[in-house]
Amino acid sequence: YLILNENVEAYEVPGLSKAACDVVRSKFKTMTSTLKATVKSADQTTTKLLIQLQNGSFVEAVIMCYNTRLGTYAGRPRLGGPRATLCVSSQVGCKMGCTFCATGSMGFKSNLSAGEIVEQLVHASRISQIRNVVFMGMGEPLNNYDAVVEAIRSMTGQCFQIAPRHITISTVGVIPRINSLEYDLPNVNLAVSLHAPLQEIRCQIMPAARAFPLRKLMDALRSYQETCKRKIFIEYIMLDGINDQEDQAHQLGTLLKEHEVVVNLIPFNPIGSMSKYKTSTKENVKIFQKILRDVYKIRTTVRQEMGQDISGACGQLVSLSDQKSIKMEYGGKTKEIPDIEDISLPRSG
């Protein structure tokens, strides 16, 4: 209550005396991170937040606004309305080294604490009403497992009351932690960054995949699904000439046909001079999607591109370590703001 309503006097909080609140304020900080800057996309749908941690490091989070009533689903009008999803970071940098990801180029710097993860939601909640949270920002969430689990338990608690089904954890496939996740957080959504149907190609574009053989990963997902009874999101970045051919669509369909999944095809977002890949053509993406849908009856979506013009799209987040870079990235906008995916899937079976 105090965190989300920063202007309220302490003694106004029911059940907390002024004396007790004075003690709390003298011993603890309400916030340890600071929102240093924000930048909004030209179409006003995406806002990127630059947040400085108490150790001086920076992380980025992204608010994405959707209107779920647009378009149709299964030939019928969609339900819902305007909604906001927050993409949070769990680490400064990342050691997974995915070659298509800006964060991966940084290497690993440090883990965020559970409080620092939750504070991204606090900062964002002062800008927009957040309905969904996705752990798809900087870092591999399952490599910071304990902090991520604790943060999610806070997000689903009394203060924020975000439904577990509105939270998604994305991972490259850290098998031991997937095995733990099915017991620790059985009601959140799991998204797996698969990106290729064959181990050889996965290792080429995701070096960390060498530690998580595809066969063992699929076994872990099968076990997870048997326990949690939930569909799994499969993330698949579309790289021209690398993993977007028709035969690879069939290989992916064969790999996934025994699992309850939703495949999300992600157009590759260039990362400046670091980009050695090209985005798949829209025609290739359409054909790939059609094969998975029509031949293998797998629900397949194409991720809506949001925030590219502010480097806030998938794979574009990177820590800015100096004020010059910050001013270039955020257009010199350093206005202070006070401190503090939306597919709802039914349970299988």
Tab-separated table of C-alpha atoms in Angstrom:
chain	number	residue	atom	x	y	z
A	1	TYR	CA	0.000	0.000	0.000
A	2	LEU	CA	2.788	2.414	0.936
A	3	ILE	CA	4.805	1.460	-2.128
A	4	LEU	CA	2.014	1.974	-4.665
A	5	ASN	CA	0.730	5.139	-2.976
A	6	GLU	CA	3.941	7.050	-2.388
A	7	ASN	CA	2.215	10.249	-1.215
A	8	VAL	CA	0.174	8.683	1.588
A	9	GLU	CA	1.131	9.432	5.188
A	10	ALA	CA	2.283	6.389	7.124
A	11	TYR	CA	-0.272	6.754	9.908
A	12	GLU	CA	-3.061	6.568	7.328
A	13	VAL	CA	-2.318	2.900	6.724
A	14	PRO	CA	-4.896	0.798	8.591
A	15	GLY	CA	-3.412	-1.261	11.400
A	16	LEU	CA	-0.032	0.523	11.383
A	17	SER	CA	0.609	3.096	14.075
A	18	LYS	CA	2.684	6.191	13.400
A	19	ALA	CA	5.296	5.030	15.918
A	20	ALA	CA	5.588	1.649	14.234
A	21	CYS	CA	5.872	3.248	10.822
A	22	ASP	CA	8.607	5.599	12.046
A	23	VAL	CA	10.620	2.568	13.124
A	24	VAL	CA	10.091	0.886	9.757
A	25	ARG	CA	11.129	4.011	7.871
A	26	SER	CA	14.270	4.395	9.976
A	27	LYS	CA	15.408	0.805	9.427
A	28	PHE	CA	14.346	0.038	5.866
A	29	LYS	CA	14.140	1.647	2.435
A	30	THR	CA	10.813	1.586	0.649
A	31	MET	CA	12.670	1.404	-2.661
A	32	THR	CA	16.276	0.574	-3.508
A	33	SER	CA	16.073	1.270	-7.258
A	34	THR	CA	15.396	4.497	-9.140
A	35	LEU	CA	13.533	5.068	-12.376
A	36	LYS	CA	16.003	7.259	-14.258
A	37	ALA	CA	14.272	7.685	-17.605
A	38	THR	CA	11.456	6.499	-19.835
A	39	VAL	CA	11.010	6.550	-23.587
A	40	LYS	CA	7.798	5.862	-25.506
A	41	SER	CA	7.427	4.393	-28.983
A	42	ALA	CA	6.054	6.524	-31.805
A	43	ASP	CA	2.766	4.608	-31.802
A	44	GLN	CA	2.449	5.129	-28.014
A	45	THR	CA	1.951	1.392	-27.359
A	46	THR	CA	5.339	0.659	-25.784
A	47	THR	CA	7.227	2.351	-22.950
A	48	LYS	CA	10.787	1.407	-22.036
A	49	LEU	CA	11.974	2.055	-18.486
A	50	LEU	CA	15.602	2.633	-17.524
A	51	ILE	CA	16.077	1.605	-13.892
A	52	GLN	CA	19.195	2.115	-11.808
A	53	LEU	CA	19.877	-0.424	-9.066
A	54	GLN	CA	21.442	0.421	-5.728
A	55	ASN	CA	24.824	-0.947	-6.920
A	56	GLY	CA	24.814	1.538	-9.812
A	57	SER	CA	23.962	-0.966	-12.554
A	58	PHE	CA	21.154	-0.330	-15.013
A	59	VAL	CA	18.425	-2.661	-16.242
A	60	GLU	CA	15.555	-2.112	-18.628
A	61	ALA	CA	11.899	-3.103	-18.407
A	62	VAL	CA	9.192	-2.624	-21.029
A	63	ILE	CA	5.468	-1.882	-20.766
A	64	MET	CA	3.434	-3.067	-23.767
A	65	CYS	CA	-0.180	-1.963	-24.204
A	66	TYR	CA	-2.662	-4.015	-26.205
A	67	ASN	CA	-6.324	-3.883	-27.098
A	68	THR	CA	-7.413	-7.528	-27.007
A	69	ARG	CA	-10.752	-6.701	-28.635
A	70	LEU	CA	-9.055	-6.063	-31.967
A	71	GLY	CA	-9.380	-8.847	-34.518
A	72	THR	CA	-11.126	-12.175	-34.120
A	73	TYR	CA	-10.372	-15.579	-32.621
A	74	ALA	CA	-11.882	-18.754	-34.065
A	75	GLY	CA	-14.069	-16.544	-36.246
A	76	ARG	CA	-15.631	-14.748	-33.281
A	77	PRO	CA	-14.988	-11.286	-31.806
A	78	ARG	CA	-12.313	-11.276	-29.119
A	79	LEU	CA	-13.232	-10.583	-25.505
A	80	GLY	CA	-11.374	-8.215	-23.213
A	81	GLY	CA	-10.156	-4.696	-23.856
A	82	PRO	CA	-7.095	-2.513	-23.266
A	83	ARG	CA	-4.433	-4.352	-21.249
A	84	ALA	CA	-0.820	-3.781	-20.294
A	85	THR	CA	1.951	-6.358	-20.039
A	86	LEU	CA	5.238	-5.703	-18.251
A	87	CYS	CA	8.420	-7.386	-19.460
A	88	VAL	CA	10.854	-7.588	-16.522
A	89	SER	CA	14.576	-8.310	-16.239
A	90	SER	CA	15.991	-10.857	-13.787
A	91	GLN	CA	19.736	-10.281	-14.298
A	92	VAL	CA	22.165	-7.592	-15.380
A	93	GLY	CA	23.449	-9.189	-18.568
A	94	CYS	CA	23.179	-12.903	-19.323
A	95	LYS	CA	25.654	-15.754	-19.614
A	96	MET	CA	23.639	-17.767	-22.137
A	97	GLY	CA	25.212	-15.919	-25.071
A	98	CYS	CA	22.362	-16.230	-27.573
A	99	THR	CA	23.820	-14.796	-30.770
A	100	PHE	CA	20.627	-12.993	-31.828
A	101	CYS	CA	20.137	-11.177	-28.505
A	102	ALA	CA	21.615	-7.833	-27.433
A	103	THR	CA	21.617	-8.829	-23.759
A	104	GLY	CA	23.650	-11.926	-24.589
A	105	SER	CA	26.411	-9.731	-26.011
A	106	MET	CA	26.950	-8.185	-22.560
A	107	GLY	CA	27.961	-11.318	-20.739
A	108	PHE	CA	26.774	-11.901	-17.183
A	109	LYS	CA	27.172	-9.080	-14.664
A	110	SER	CA	24.986	-9.836	-11.641
A	111	ASN	CA	21.707	-11.265	-10.401
A	112	LEU	CA	18.845	-9.057	-9.317
A	113	SER	CA	17.393	-9.565	-5.863
A	114	ALA	CA	13.744	-10.498	-5.499
A	115	GLY	CA	13.062	-6.932	-4.365
A	116	GLU	CA	14.756	-5.435	-7.411
A	117	ILE	CA	12.628	-7.623	-9.684
A	118	VAL	CA	9.422	-6.639	-7.882
A	119	GLU	CA	10.391	-2.958	-7.960
A	120	GLN	CA	10.216	-3.042	-11.767
A	121	LEU	CA	6.530	-3.822	-11.345
A	122	VAL	CA	6.215	-1.024	-8.791
A	123	HIS	CA	7.786	1.535	-11.144
A	124	ALA	CA	5.617	0.322	-14.033
A	125	SER	CA	2.428	0.362	-11.941
A	126	ARG	CA	2.861	4.100	-11.474
A	127	ILE	CA	2.718	4.509	-15.248
A	128	SER	CA	0.086	1.958	-16.283
A	129	GLN	CA	-2.194	-0.624	-14.722
A	130	ILE	CA	-0.284	-3.877	-15.253
A	131	ARG	CA	-2.297	-7.034	-15.895
A	132	ASN	CA	0.416	-9.429	-17.088
A	133	VAL	CA	4.091	-9.917	-16.251
A	134	VAL	CA	6.527	-11.760	-18.505
A	135	PHE	CA	10.070	-12.666	-17.509
A	136	MET	CA	11.444	-12.019	-20.976
A	137	GLY	CA	13.732	-9.069	-20.293
A	138	MET	CA	17.442	-9.139	-19.521
A	139	GLY	CA	18.837	-12.400	-18.159
A	140	GLU	CA	17.901	-16.068	-17.880
A	141	PRO	CA	15.257	-16.211	-15.121
A	142	LEU	CA	15.971	-19.809	-14.152
A	143	ASN	CA	19.626	-18.939	-13.518
A	144	ASN	CA	18.368	-16.616	-10.771
A	145	TYR	CA	15.827	-19.127	-9.601
A	146	ASP	CA	15.319	-18.362	-5.903
A	147	ALA	CA	14.933	-14.608	-6.453
A	148	VAL	CA	12.519	-15.123	-9.357
A	149	VAL	CA	10.345	-17.530	-7.351
A	150	GLU	CA	10.269	-15.136	-4.386
A	151	ALA	CA	9.453	-12.186	-6.660
A	152	ILE	CA	6.568	-14.032	-8.304
A	153	ARG	CA	5.144	-14.985	-4.930
A	154	SER	CA	5.171	-11.281	-4.034
A	155	MET	CA	3.522	-10.333	-7.327
A	156	THR	CA	0.710	-12.811	-6.755
A	157	GLY	CA	0.308	-11.757	-3.121
A	158	GLN	CA	-1.970	-9.227	-1.473
A	159	CYS	CA	-0.255	-6.070	-2.733
A	160	PHE	CA	-0.337	-6.677	-6.493
A	161	GLN	CA	-2.759	-9.627	-6.746
A	162	ILE	CA	-1.608	-10.622	-10.226
A	163	ALA	CA	-3.087	-13.993	-11.102
A	164	PRO	CA	-0.428	-16.716	-11.562
A	165	ARG	CA	-1.888	-17.502	-15.008
A	166	HIS	CA	-0.997	-13.928	-16.017
A	167	ILE	CA	2.707	-14.475	-15.304
A	168	THR	CA	5.054	-16.138	-17.796
A	169	ILE	CA	8.617	-17.308	-17.201
A	170	SER	CA	10.781	-17.649	-20.307
A	171	THR	CA	13.839	-19.912	-20.348
A	172	VAL	CA	16.333	-21.265	-22.861
A	173	GLY	CA	15.697	-24.632	-21.222
A	174	VAL	CA	17.506	-24.930	-17.880
A	175	ILE	CA	16.369	-28.502	-17.268
A	176	PRO	CA	17.047	-28.874	-13.509
A	177	ARG	CA	15.115	-25.696	-12.771
A	178	ILE	CA	12.210	-26.661	-15.027
A	179	ASN	CA	11.982	-29.810	-12.924
A	180	SER	CA	11.798	-27.632	-9.781
A	181	LEU	CA	9.403	-25.113	-11.292
A	182	GLU	CA	6.646	-27.660	-11.749
A	183	TYR	CA	6.434	-27.952	-7.956
A	184	ASP	CA	7.357	-24.438	-6.810
A	185	LEU	CA	5.176	-22.432	-9.250
A	186	PRO	CA	2.808	-24.879	-10.932
A	187	ASN	CA	0.236	-22.260	-11.950
A	188	VAL	CA	2.424	-19.797	-13.870
A	189	ASN	CA	2.997	-20.083	-17.609
A	190	LEU	CA	6.227	-21.526	-18.969
A	191	ALA	CA	7.741	-20.296	-22.229
A	192	VAL	CA	10.693	-22.120	-23.767
A	193	SER	CA	13.067	-20.399	-26.175
A	194	LEU	CA	13.451	-23.305	-28.569
A	195	HIS	CA	14.371	-21.449	-31.771
A	196	ALA	CA	15.362	-24.568	-33.727
A	197	PRO	CA	14.050	-28.128	-34.189
A	198	LEU	CA	17.509	-29.737	-34.188
A	199	GLN	CA	20.203	-29.711	-31.514
A	200	GLU	CA	22.922	-28.749	-33.989
A	201	ILE	CA	21.161	-25.563	-35.078
A	202	ARG	CA	20.208	-24.709	-31.501
A	203	CYS	CA	23.851	-24.877	-30.444
A	204	GLN	CA	24.841	-22.712	-33.386
A	205	ILE	CA	22.581	-19.825	-32.409
A	206	MET	CA	22.328	-20.564	-28.652
A	207	PRO	CA	25.695	-21.765	-27.274
A	208	ALA	CA	24.175	-22.610	-23.877
A	209	ALA	CA	22.014	-25.260	-25.560
A	210	ARG	CA	25.031	-27.604	-25.455
A	211	ALA	CA	24.315	-28.082	-21.752
A	212	PHE	CA	20.662	-28.913	-22.380
A	213	PRO	CA	20.300	-31.601	-25.087
A	214	LEU	CA	17.056	-31.312	-26.981
A	215	ARG	CA	15.896	-34.823	-26.166
A	216	LYS	CA	16.381	-34.294	-22.426
A	217	LEU	CA	14.688	-30.893	-22.658
A	218	MET	CA	11.624	-32.387	-24.311
A	219	ASP	CA	11.493	-35.074	-21.608
A	220	ALA	CA	11.567	-32.344	-18.945
A	221	LEU	CA	8.747	-30.482	-20.684
A	222	ARG	CA	6.696	-33.656	-20.861
A	223	SER	CA	7.146	-34.181	-17.108
A	224	TYR	CA	6.308	-30.535	-16.426
A	225	GLN	CA	3.132	-30.803	-18.456
A	226	GLU	CA	2.042	-34.011	-16.777
A	227	THR	CA	2.371	-32.334	-13.370
A	228	CYS	CA	1.073	-28.832	-14.120
A	229	LYS	CA	-1.567	-29.702	-16.732
A	230	ARG	CA	-0.799	-26.480	-18.577
A	231	LYS	CA	0.045	-25.679	-22.169
A	232	ILE	CA	3.592	-24.505	-22.825
A	233	PHE	CA	4.595	-21.541	-24.978
A	234	ILE	CA	7.287	-22.322	-27.537
A	235	GLU	CA	9.231	-19.252	-28.640
A	236	TYR	CA	10.798	-19.458	-32.077
A	237	ILE	CA	12.759	-16.552	-33.521
A	238	MET	CA	12.612	-16.430	-37.312
A	239	LEU	CA	16.105	-16.069	-38.825
A	240	ASP	CA	16.351	-15.865	-42.596
A	241	GLY	CA	18.000	-18.965	-44.051
A	242	ILE	CA	18.889	-20.375	-40.624
A	243	ASN	CA	15.742	-21.884	-39.126
A	244	ASP	CA	12.833	-20.697	-41.280
A	245	GLN	CA	12.666	-23.263	-44.071
A	246	GLU	CA	9.733	-25.558	-44.818
A	247	ASP	CA	11.594	-28.731	-43.824
A	248	GLN	CA	12.402	-27.133	-40.473
A	249	ALA	CA	8.717	-26.363	-39.944
A	250	HIS	CA	7.984	-30.060	-40.438
A	251	GLN	CA	10.815	-31.022	-38.081
A	252	LEU	CA	9.421	-28.662	-35.446
A	253	GLY	CA	5.909	-30.009	-35.906
A	254	THR	CA	7.148	-33.564	-35.465
A	255	LEU	CA	9.103	-32.603	-32.341
A	256	LEU	CA	6.119	-30.915	-30.708
A	257	LYS	CA	3.192	-33.023	-31.890
A	258	GLU	CA	2.939	-34.994	-28.637
A	259	HIS	CA	2.992	-31.878	-26.453
A	260	GLU	CA	0.251	-29.360	-25.652
A	261	VAL	CA	1.898	-26.169	-26.877
A	262	VAL	CA	1.347	-22.768	-28.429
A	263	VAL	CA	4.106	-21.789	-30.847
A	264	ASN	CA	4.945	-18.090	-31.004
A	265	LEU	CA	6.916	-17.138	-34.116
A	266	ILE	CA	9.043	-14.067	-33.374
A	267	PRO	CA	10.301	-11.786	-36.151
A	268	PHE	CA	14.000	-11.140	-35.561
A	269	ASN	CA	14.698	-7.633	-34.306
A	270	PRO	CA	18.041	-6.235	-35.539
A	271	ILE	CA	20.525	-5.105	-32.911
A	272	GLY	CA	22.522	-2.555	-34.872
A	273	SER	CA	26.034	-3.379	-35.997
A	274	MET	CA	25.965	-6.596	-33.956
A	275	SER	CA	23.379	-8.175	-36.251
A	276	LYS	CA	24.721	-11.003	-38.354
A	277	TYR	CA	21.221	-12.293	-39.081
A	278	LYS	CA	18.380	-11.101	-41.254
A	279	THR	CA	14.694	-11.171	-40.482
A	280	SER	CA	12.716	-13.891	-42.273
A	281	THR	CA	10.483	-12.666	-45.042
A	282	LYS	CA	6.803	-12.323	-44.231
A	283	GLU	CA	6.099	-14.999	-46.848
A	284	ASN	CA	8.419	-17.497	-45.119
A	285	VAL	CA	6.830	-16.743	-41.760
A	286	LYS	CA	3.371	-17.261	-43.249
A	287	ILE	CA	4.337	-20.605	-44.824
A	288	PHE	CA	6.016	-21.773	-41.589
A	289	GLN	CA	2.912	-20.901	-39.602
A	290	LYS	CA	0.602	-22.602	-42.099
A	291	ILE	CA	2.561	-25.884	-41.946
A	292	LEU	CA	2.407	-26.006	-38.153
A	293	ARG	CA	-1.286	-25.126	-38.112
A	294	ASP	CA	-2.597	-27.185	-41.009
A	295	VAL	CA	-0.342	-30.233	-40.975
A	296	TYR	CA	0.339	-30.643	-37.263
A	297	LYS	CA	-2.709	-28.846	-35.808
A	298	ILE	CA	-0.491	-26.773	-33.526
A	299	ARG	CA	-1.790	-23.379	-32.465
A	300	THR	CA	0.747	-20.945	-33.922
A	301	THR	CA	0.848	-17.185	-33.567
A	302	VAL	CA	3.165	-14.501	-34.914
A	303	ARG	CA	4.336	-12.091	-32.231
A	304	GLN	CA	3.175	-8.538	-32.749
A	305	GLU	CA	6.184	-6.283	-33.276
A	306	MET	CA	6.239	-3.566	-30.614
A	307	GLY	CA	8.866	-1.106	-29.495
A	308	GLN	CA	11.392	-1.589	-32.290
A	309	ASP	CA	11.890	2.149	-32.696
A	310	ILE	CA	12.991	2.454	-29.055
A	311	SER	CA	15.038	-0.773	-28.960
A	312	GLY	CA	12.416	-2.232	-26.659
A	313	ALA	CA	11.438	-5.247	-28.755
A	314	CYS	CA	12.354	-8.877	-28.161
A	315	GLY	CA	16.130	-9.347	-27.979
A	316	GLN	CA	16.968	-5.637	-27.980
A	317	LEU	CA	17.365	-4.896	-24.262
A	318	VAL	CA	20.883	-4.059	-23.105
A	319	SER	CA	22.382	-2.451	-20.011
A	320	LEU	CA	23.561	1.111	-20.510
A	321	SER	CA	26.628	1.755	-18.377
A	322	ASP	CA	27.296	5.444	-18.947
A	323	GLN	CA	25.339	8.683	-19.130
A	324	LYS	CA	26.354	9.344	-22.751
A	325	SER	CA	24.833	6.045	-23.874
A	326	ILE	CA	21.741	6.738	-21.804
A	327	LYS	CA	21.185	10.134	-23.417
A	328	MET	CA	21.684	8.663	-26.900
A	329	GLU	CA	19.295	5.785	-26.233
A	330	TYR	CA	16.667	7.844	-24.444
A	331	GLY	CA	16.976	10.930	-26.641
A	332	GLY	CA	18.314	13.042	-23.809
A	333	LYS	CA	15.059	12.533	-21.908
A	334	THR	CA	15.988	12.016	-18.283
A	335	LYS	CA	12.766	13.153	-16.658
A	336	GLU	CA	12.521	11.709	-13.168
A	337	ILE	CA	9.438	9.725	-12.275
A	338	PRO	CA	8.713	9.045	-8.562
A	339	ASP	CA	10.083	5.769	-7.227
A	340	ILE	CA	8.002	2.716	-6.758
A	341	GLU	CA	1.648	-11.800	-23.226
A	342	ASP	CA	-1.497	-11.962	-23.136
A	343	ILE	CA	-2.798	-15.328	-23.932
A	344	SER	CA	-4.829	-16.895	-21.171
A	345	LEU	CA	-4.563	-20.616	-21.676
A	346	PRO	CA	-7.046	-23.099	-20.193
A	347	ARG	CA	-5.675	-25.967	-18.158
A	348	SER	CA	-5.195	-29.089	-20.246
A	349	GLY	CA	-7.135	-32.198	-19.442
